[in-house]
Short mmCIF file of C-alpha atoms in Angstrom, two decimals:
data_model
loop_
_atom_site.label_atom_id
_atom_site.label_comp_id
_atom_site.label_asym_id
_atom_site.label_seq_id
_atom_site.Cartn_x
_atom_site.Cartn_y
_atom_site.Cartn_z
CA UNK A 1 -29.34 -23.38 43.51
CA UNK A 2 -28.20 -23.11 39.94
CA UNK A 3 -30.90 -20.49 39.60
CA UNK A 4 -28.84 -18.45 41.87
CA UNK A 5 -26.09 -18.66 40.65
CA UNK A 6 -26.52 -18.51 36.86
CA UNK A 7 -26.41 -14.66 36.71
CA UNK A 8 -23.18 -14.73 38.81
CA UNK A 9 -21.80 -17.01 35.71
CA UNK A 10 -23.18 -14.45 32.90
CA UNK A 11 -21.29 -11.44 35.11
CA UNK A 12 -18.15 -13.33 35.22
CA UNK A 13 -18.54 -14.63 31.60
CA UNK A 14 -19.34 -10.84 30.64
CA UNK A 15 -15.79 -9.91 32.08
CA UNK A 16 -14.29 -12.41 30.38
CA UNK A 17 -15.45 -12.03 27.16
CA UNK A 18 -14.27 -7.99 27.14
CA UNK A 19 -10.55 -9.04 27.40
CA UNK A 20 -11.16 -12.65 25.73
CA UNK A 21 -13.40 -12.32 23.04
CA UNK A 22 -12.77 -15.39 21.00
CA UNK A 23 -12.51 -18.07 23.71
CA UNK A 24 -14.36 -21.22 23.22
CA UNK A 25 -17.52 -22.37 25.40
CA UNK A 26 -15.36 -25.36 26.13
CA UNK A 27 -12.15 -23.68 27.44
CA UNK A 28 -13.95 -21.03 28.86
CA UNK A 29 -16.47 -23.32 30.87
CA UNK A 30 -13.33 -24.56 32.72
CA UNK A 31 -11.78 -21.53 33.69
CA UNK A 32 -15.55 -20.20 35.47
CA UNK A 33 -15.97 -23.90 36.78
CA UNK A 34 -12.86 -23.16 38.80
CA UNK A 35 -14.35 -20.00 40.60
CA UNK A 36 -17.69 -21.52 41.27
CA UNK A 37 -17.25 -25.12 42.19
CA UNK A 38 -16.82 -25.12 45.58
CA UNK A 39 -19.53 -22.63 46.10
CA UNK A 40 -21.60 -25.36 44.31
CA UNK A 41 -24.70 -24.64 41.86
CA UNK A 42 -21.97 -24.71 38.78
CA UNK A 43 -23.69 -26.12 35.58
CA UNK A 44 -22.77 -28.94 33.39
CA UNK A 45 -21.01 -28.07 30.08
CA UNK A 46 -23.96 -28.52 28.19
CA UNK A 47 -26.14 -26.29 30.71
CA UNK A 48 -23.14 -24.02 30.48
CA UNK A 49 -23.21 -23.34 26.99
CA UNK A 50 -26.82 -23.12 26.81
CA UNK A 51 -26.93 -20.62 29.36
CA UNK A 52 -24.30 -18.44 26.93
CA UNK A 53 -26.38 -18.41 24.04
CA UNK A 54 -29.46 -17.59 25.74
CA UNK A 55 -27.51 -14.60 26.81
CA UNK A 56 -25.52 -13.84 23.65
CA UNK A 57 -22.48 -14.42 24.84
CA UNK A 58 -21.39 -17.18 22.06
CA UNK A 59 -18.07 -16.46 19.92
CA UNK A 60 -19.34 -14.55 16.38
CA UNK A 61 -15.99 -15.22 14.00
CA UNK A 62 -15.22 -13.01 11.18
CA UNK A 63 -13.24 -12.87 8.46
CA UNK A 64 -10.38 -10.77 7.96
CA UNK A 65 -7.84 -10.07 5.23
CA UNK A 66 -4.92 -11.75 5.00
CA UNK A 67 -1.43 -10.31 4.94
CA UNK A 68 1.72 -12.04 4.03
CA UNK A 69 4.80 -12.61 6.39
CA UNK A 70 7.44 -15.32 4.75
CA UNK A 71 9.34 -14.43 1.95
CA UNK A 72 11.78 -17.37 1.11
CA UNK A 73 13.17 -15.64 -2.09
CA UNK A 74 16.67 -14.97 -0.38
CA UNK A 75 20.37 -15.61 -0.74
CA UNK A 76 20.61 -16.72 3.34
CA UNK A 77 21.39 -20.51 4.08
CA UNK A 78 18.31 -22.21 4.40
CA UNK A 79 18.94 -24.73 7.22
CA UNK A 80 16.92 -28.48 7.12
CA UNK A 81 14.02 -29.65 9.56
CA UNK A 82 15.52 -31.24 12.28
CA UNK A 83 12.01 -32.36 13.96
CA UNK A 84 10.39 -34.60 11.44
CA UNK A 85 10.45 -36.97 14.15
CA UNK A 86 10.56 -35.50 17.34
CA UNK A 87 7.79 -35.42 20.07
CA UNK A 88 9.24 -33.23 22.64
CA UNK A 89 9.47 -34.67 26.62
CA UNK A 90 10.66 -31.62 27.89
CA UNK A 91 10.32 -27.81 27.99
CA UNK A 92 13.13 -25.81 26.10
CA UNK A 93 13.67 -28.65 24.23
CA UNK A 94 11.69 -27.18 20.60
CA UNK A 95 11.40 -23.57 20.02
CA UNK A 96 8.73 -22.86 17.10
CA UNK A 97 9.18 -19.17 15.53
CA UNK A 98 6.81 -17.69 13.20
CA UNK A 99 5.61 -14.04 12.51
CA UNK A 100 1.65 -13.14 12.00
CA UNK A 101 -0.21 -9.78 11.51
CA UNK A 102 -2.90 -7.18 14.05
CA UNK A 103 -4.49 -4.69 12.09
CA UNK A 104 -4.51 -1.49 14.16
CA UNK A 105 -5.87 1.79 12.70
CA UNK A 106 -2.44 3.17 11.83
CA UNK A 107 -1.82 -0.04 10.02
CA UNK A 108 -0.99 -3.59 10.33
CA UNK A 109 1.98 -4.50 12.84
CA UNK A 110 3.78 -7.94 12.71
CA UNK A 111 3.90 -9.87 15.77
CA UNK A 112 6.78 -12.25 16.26
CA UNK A 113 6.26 -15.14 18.66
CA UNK A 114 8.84 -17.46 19.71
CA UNK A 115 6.77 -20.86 21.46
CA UNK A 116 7.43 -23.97 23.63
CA UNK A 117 6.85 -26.91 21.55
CA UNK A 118 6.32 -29.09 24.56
CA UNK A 119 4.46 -26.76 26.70
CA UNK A 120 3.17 -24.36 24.28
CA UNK A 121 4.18 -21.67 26.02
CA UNK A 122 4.85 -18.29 24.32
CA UNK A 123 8.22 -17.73 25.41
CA UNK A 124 9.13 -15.04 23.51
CA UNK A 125 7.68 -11.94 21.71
CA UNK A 126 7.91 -8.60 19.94
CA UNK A 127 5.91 -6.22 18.03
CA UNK A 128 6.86 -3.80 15.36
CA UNK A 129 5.35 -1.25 12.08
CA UNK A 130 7.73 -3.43 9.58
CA UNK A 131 8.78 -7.42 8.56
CA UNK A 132 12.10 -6.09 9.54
CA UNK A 133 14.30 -8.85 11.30
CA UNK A 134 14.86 -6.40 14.20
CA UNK A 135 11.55 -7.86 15.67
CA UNK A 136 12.08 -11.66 15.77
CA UNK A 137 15.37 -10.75 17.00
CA UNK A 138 14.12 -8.97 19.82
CA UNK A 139 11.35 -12.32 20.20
CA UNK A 140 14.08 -14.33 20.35
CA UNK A 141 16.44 -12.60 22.83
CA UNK A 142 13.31 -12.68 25.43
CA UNK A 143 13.04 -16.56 24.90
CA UNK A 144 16.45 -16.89 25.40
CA UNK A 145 16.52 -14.29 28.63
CA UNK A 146 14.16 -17.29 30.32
CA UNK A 147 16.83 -19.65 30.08
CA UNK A 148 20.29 -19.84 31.89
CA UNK A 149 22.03 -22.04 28.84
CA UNK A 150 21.49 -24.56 26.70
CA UNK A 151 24.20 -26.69 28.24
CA UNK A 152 21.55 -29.15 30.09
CA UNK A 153 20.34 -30.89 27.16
CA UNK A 154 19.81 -29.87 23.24
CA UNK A 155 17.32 -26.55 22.39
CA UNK A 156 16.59 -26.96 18.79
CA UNK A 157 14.78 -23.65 17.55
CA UNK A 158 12.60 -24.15 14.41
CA UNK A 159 10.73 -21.37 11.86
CA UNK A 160 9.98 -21.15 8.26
CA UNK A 161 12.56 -20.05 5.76
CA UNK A 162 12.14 -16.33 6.01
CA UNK A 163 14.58 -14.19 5.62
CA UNK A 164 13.96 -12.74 9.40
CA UNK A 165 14.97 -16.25 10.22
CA UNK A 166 17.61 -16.92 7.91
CA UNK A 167 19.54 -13.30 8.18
CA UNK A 168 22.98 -13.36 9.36
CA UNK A 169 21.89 -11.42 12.72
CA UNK A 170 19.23 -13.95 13.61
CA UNK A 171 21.44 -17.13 12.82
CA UNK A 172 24.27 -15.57 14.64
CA UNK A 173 22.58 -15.34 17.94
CA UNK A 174 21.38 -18.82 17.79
CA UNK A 175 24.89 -19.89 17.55
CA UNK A 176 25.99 -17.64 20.05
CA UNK A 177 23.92 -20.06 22.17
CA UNK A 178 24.81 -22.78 20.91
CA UNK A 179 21.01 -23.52 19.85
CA UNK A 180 20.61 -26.19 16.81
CA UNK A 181 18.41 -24.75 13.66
CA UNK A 182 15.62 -26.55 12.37
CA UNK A 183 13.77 -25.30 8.94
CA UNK A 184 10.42 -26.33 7.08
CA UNK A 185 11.66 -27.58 4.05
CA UNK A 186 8.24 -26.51 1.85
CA UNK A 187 5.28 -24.25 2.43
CA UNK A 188 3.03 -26.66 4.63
CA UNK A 189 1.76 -25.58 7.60
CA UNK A 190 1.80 -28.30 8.89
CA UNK A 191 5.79 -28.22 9.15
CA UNK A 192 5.53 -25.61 12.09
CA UNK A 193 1.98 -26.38 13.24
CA UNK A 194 2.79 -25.29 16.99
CA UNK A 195 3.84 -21.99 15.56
CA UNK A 196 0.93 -21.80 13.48
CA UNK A 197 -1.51 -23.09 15.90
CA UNK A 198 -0.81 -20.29 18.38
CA UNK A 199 -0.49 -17.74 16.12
CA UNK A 200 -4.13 -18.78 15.38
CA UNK A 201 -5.24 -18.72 19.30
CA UNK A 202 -4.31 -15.26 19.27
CA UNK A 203 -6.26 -14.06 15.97
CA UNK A 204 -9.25 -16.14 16.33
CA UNK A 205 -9.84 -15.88 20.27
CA UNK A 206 -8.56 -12.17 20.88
CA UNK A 207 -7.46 -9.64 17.65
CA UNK A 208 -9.92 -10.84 15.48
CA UNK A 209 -12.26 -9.31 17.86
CA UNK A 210 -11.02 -6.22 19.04
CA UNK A 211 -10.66 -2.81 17.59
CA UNK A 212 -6.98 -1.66 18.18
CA UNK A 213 -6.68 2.06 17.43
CA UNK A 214 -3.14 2.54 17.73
CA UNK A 215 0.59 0.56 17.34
CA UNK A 216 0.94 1.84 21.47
CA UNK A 217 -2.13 0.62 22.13
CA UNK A 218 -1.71 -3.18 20.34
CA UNK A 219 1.37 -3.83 22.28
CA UNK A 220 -0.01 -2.79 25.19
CA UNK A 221 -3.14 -5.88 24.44
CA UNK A 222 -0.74 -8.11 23.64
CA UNK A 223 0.92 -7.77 26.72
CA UNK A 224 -2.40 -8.71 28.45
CA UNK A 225 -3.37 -12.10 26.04
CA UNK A 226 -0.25 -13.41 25.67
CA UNK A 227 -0.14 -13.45 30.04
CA UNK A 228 -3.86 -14.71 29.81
CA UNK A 229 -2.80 -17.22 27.33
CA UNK A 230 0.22 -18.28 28.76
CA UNK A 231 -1.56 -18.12 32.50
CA UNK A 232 -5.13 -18.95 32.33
CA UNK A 233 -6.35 -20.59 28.87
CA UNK A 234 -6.59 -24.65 28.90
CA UNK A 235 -5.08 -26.24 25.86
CA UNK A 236 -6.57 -30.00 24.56
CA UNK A 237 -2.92 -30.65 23.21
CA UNK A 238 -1.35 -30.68 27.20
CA UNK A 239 -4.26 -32.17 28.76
CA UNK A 240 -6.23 -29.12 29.62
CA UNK A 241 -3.55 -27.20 30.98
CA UNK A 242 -2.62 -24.13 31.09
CA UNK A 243 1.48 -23.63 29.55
CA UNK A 244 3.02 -22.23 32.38
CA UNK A 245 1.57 -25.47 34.21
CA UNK A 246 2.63 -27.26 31.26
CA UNK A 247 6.07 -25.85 31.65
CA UNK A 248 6.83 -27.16 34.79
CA UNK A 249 6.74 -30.35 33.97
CA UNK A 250 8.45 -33.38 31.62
CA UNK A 251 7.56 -36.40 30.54
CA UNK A 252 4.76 -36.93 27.61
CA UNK A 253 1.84 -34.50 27.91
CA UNK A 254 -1.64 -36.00 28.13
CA UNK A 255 -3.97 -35.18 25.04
CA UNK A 256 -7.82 -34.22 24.93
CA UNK A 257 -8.09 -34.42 21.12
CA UNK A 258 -10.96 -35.53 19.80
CA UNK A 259 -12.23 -36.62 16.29
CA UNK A 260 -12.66 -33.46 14.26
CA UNK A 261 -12.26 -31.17 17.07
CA UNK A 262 -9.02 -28.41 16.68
CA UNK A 263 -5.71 -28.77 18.71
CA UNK A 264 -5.62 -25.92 20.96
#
């Protein structure tokens, strides 16, 4: 039975892997057990991932250059970190902002992502040619689109110190909304880890991967894995879930961390 249905799995993994490249064995094993397991003849993980490298379709990482998208150096009020020590027990209760880089081949473009702390949901997002503010801005107005107000209970919206972040325009819309503003107070990553951790999702399981000719062309992608991400990928830090399943709900998520192995 599992004979049978093995090359079913490779044609399905096949079609994933064009649109996903970088998704892990793990992740990607539950997503395909979905479709198959009530037809039966599914493999176990381990028969699962076996049956991927026999027919090259393991992730091959690669290294790419690395571009940089903070620049504290500014005159705007830097605001202090307001989630030190908060877990989050509800959606739109932390927003994490943070801008990363997709090299396309008329040049890099900055992608600003605005993320669900609790649910890890991508929220919010924009693409532009420049580090100009106009981008989170426009990252930030989507996020905010999803919501009716803030009224129901505190939305505290946390980034680096950037001067996207910390402009006048930015700062003025969050108070417009009456949303509280949370900074990293030093250059750790692990200060906005959320942020960071998607922004690395993204690179590592999709852009890294792909060839993007155009600027056109890389919005039109990201369209397509920020919905898979959002709709489809399982996450270890919500219990397997997928965000917009995440999303729905409150209360402390469930974890699938293990020793060693990366929170995604």
């Amino acid at each position: 039975a599992e004979n049978a249905v093995e090359p079913l799995i490779v044609e399905k993994v096949n079609e994933y892997r064009r649109d996903n490249p970088g998704l892990g064995c793990a992740k990607l094993y539950l997503i395909v057990k979905r479709l198959f397991c009530e037809s039966g003849g599914m493999p176990g993980r381990d028969a699962f991932i076996e049956l991927l490298r026999k027919n090259g379709l393991m992730v091959r990482l690669k290294r790419r250059r690395h571009y940089r998208t903070t620049d504290s150096r500014h005159h705007y009020r830097k605001y202090p970190n307001l989630i030190t020590d908060i877990i989050p027990s509800r959606p739109n209760e932390i927003w994490v902002s943070d801008i990363t880089y997709v090299e396309t081949g008329e040049g890099v473009c900055y992608l600003s992502l605005v993320t669900d702390a609790y649910s890890h949901k991508i929220v919010g997002w924009s693409v532009g040619p420049t580090l100009e503010t106009t981008y989170p801005l426009e990252a930030l107005r989507m996020a905010l689109s999803t919501i009716d107000d803030t009224s129901s209970g505190m939305l505290i919206h946390h980034s680096d110190r950037g001067c996207q972040y910390c402009s006048n325009e930015y700062v003025a819309e969050l108070k417009k909304r009456g949303v509280s503003i949370s900074m990293t107070q030093s250059g750790d990553p692990l200060e906005n880890a959320v942020a960071e951790r998607a922004n690395g999702i993204l690179k590592v399981e999709w852009l890294y991967k792909m060839t993007i000719a155009t600027r056109t062309e890389c919005k039109s992608a990201l369209e397509k894995i920020i919905d898979f991400y959002n709709t489809q990928r399982p996450h270890m830090s919500i219990g397997m879930q997928t965000p917009d399943e995440a999303h729905k709900q409150c209360g402390e998520q469930k974890r699938c961390w293990k020793k060693g192995c990366a929170m995604g």
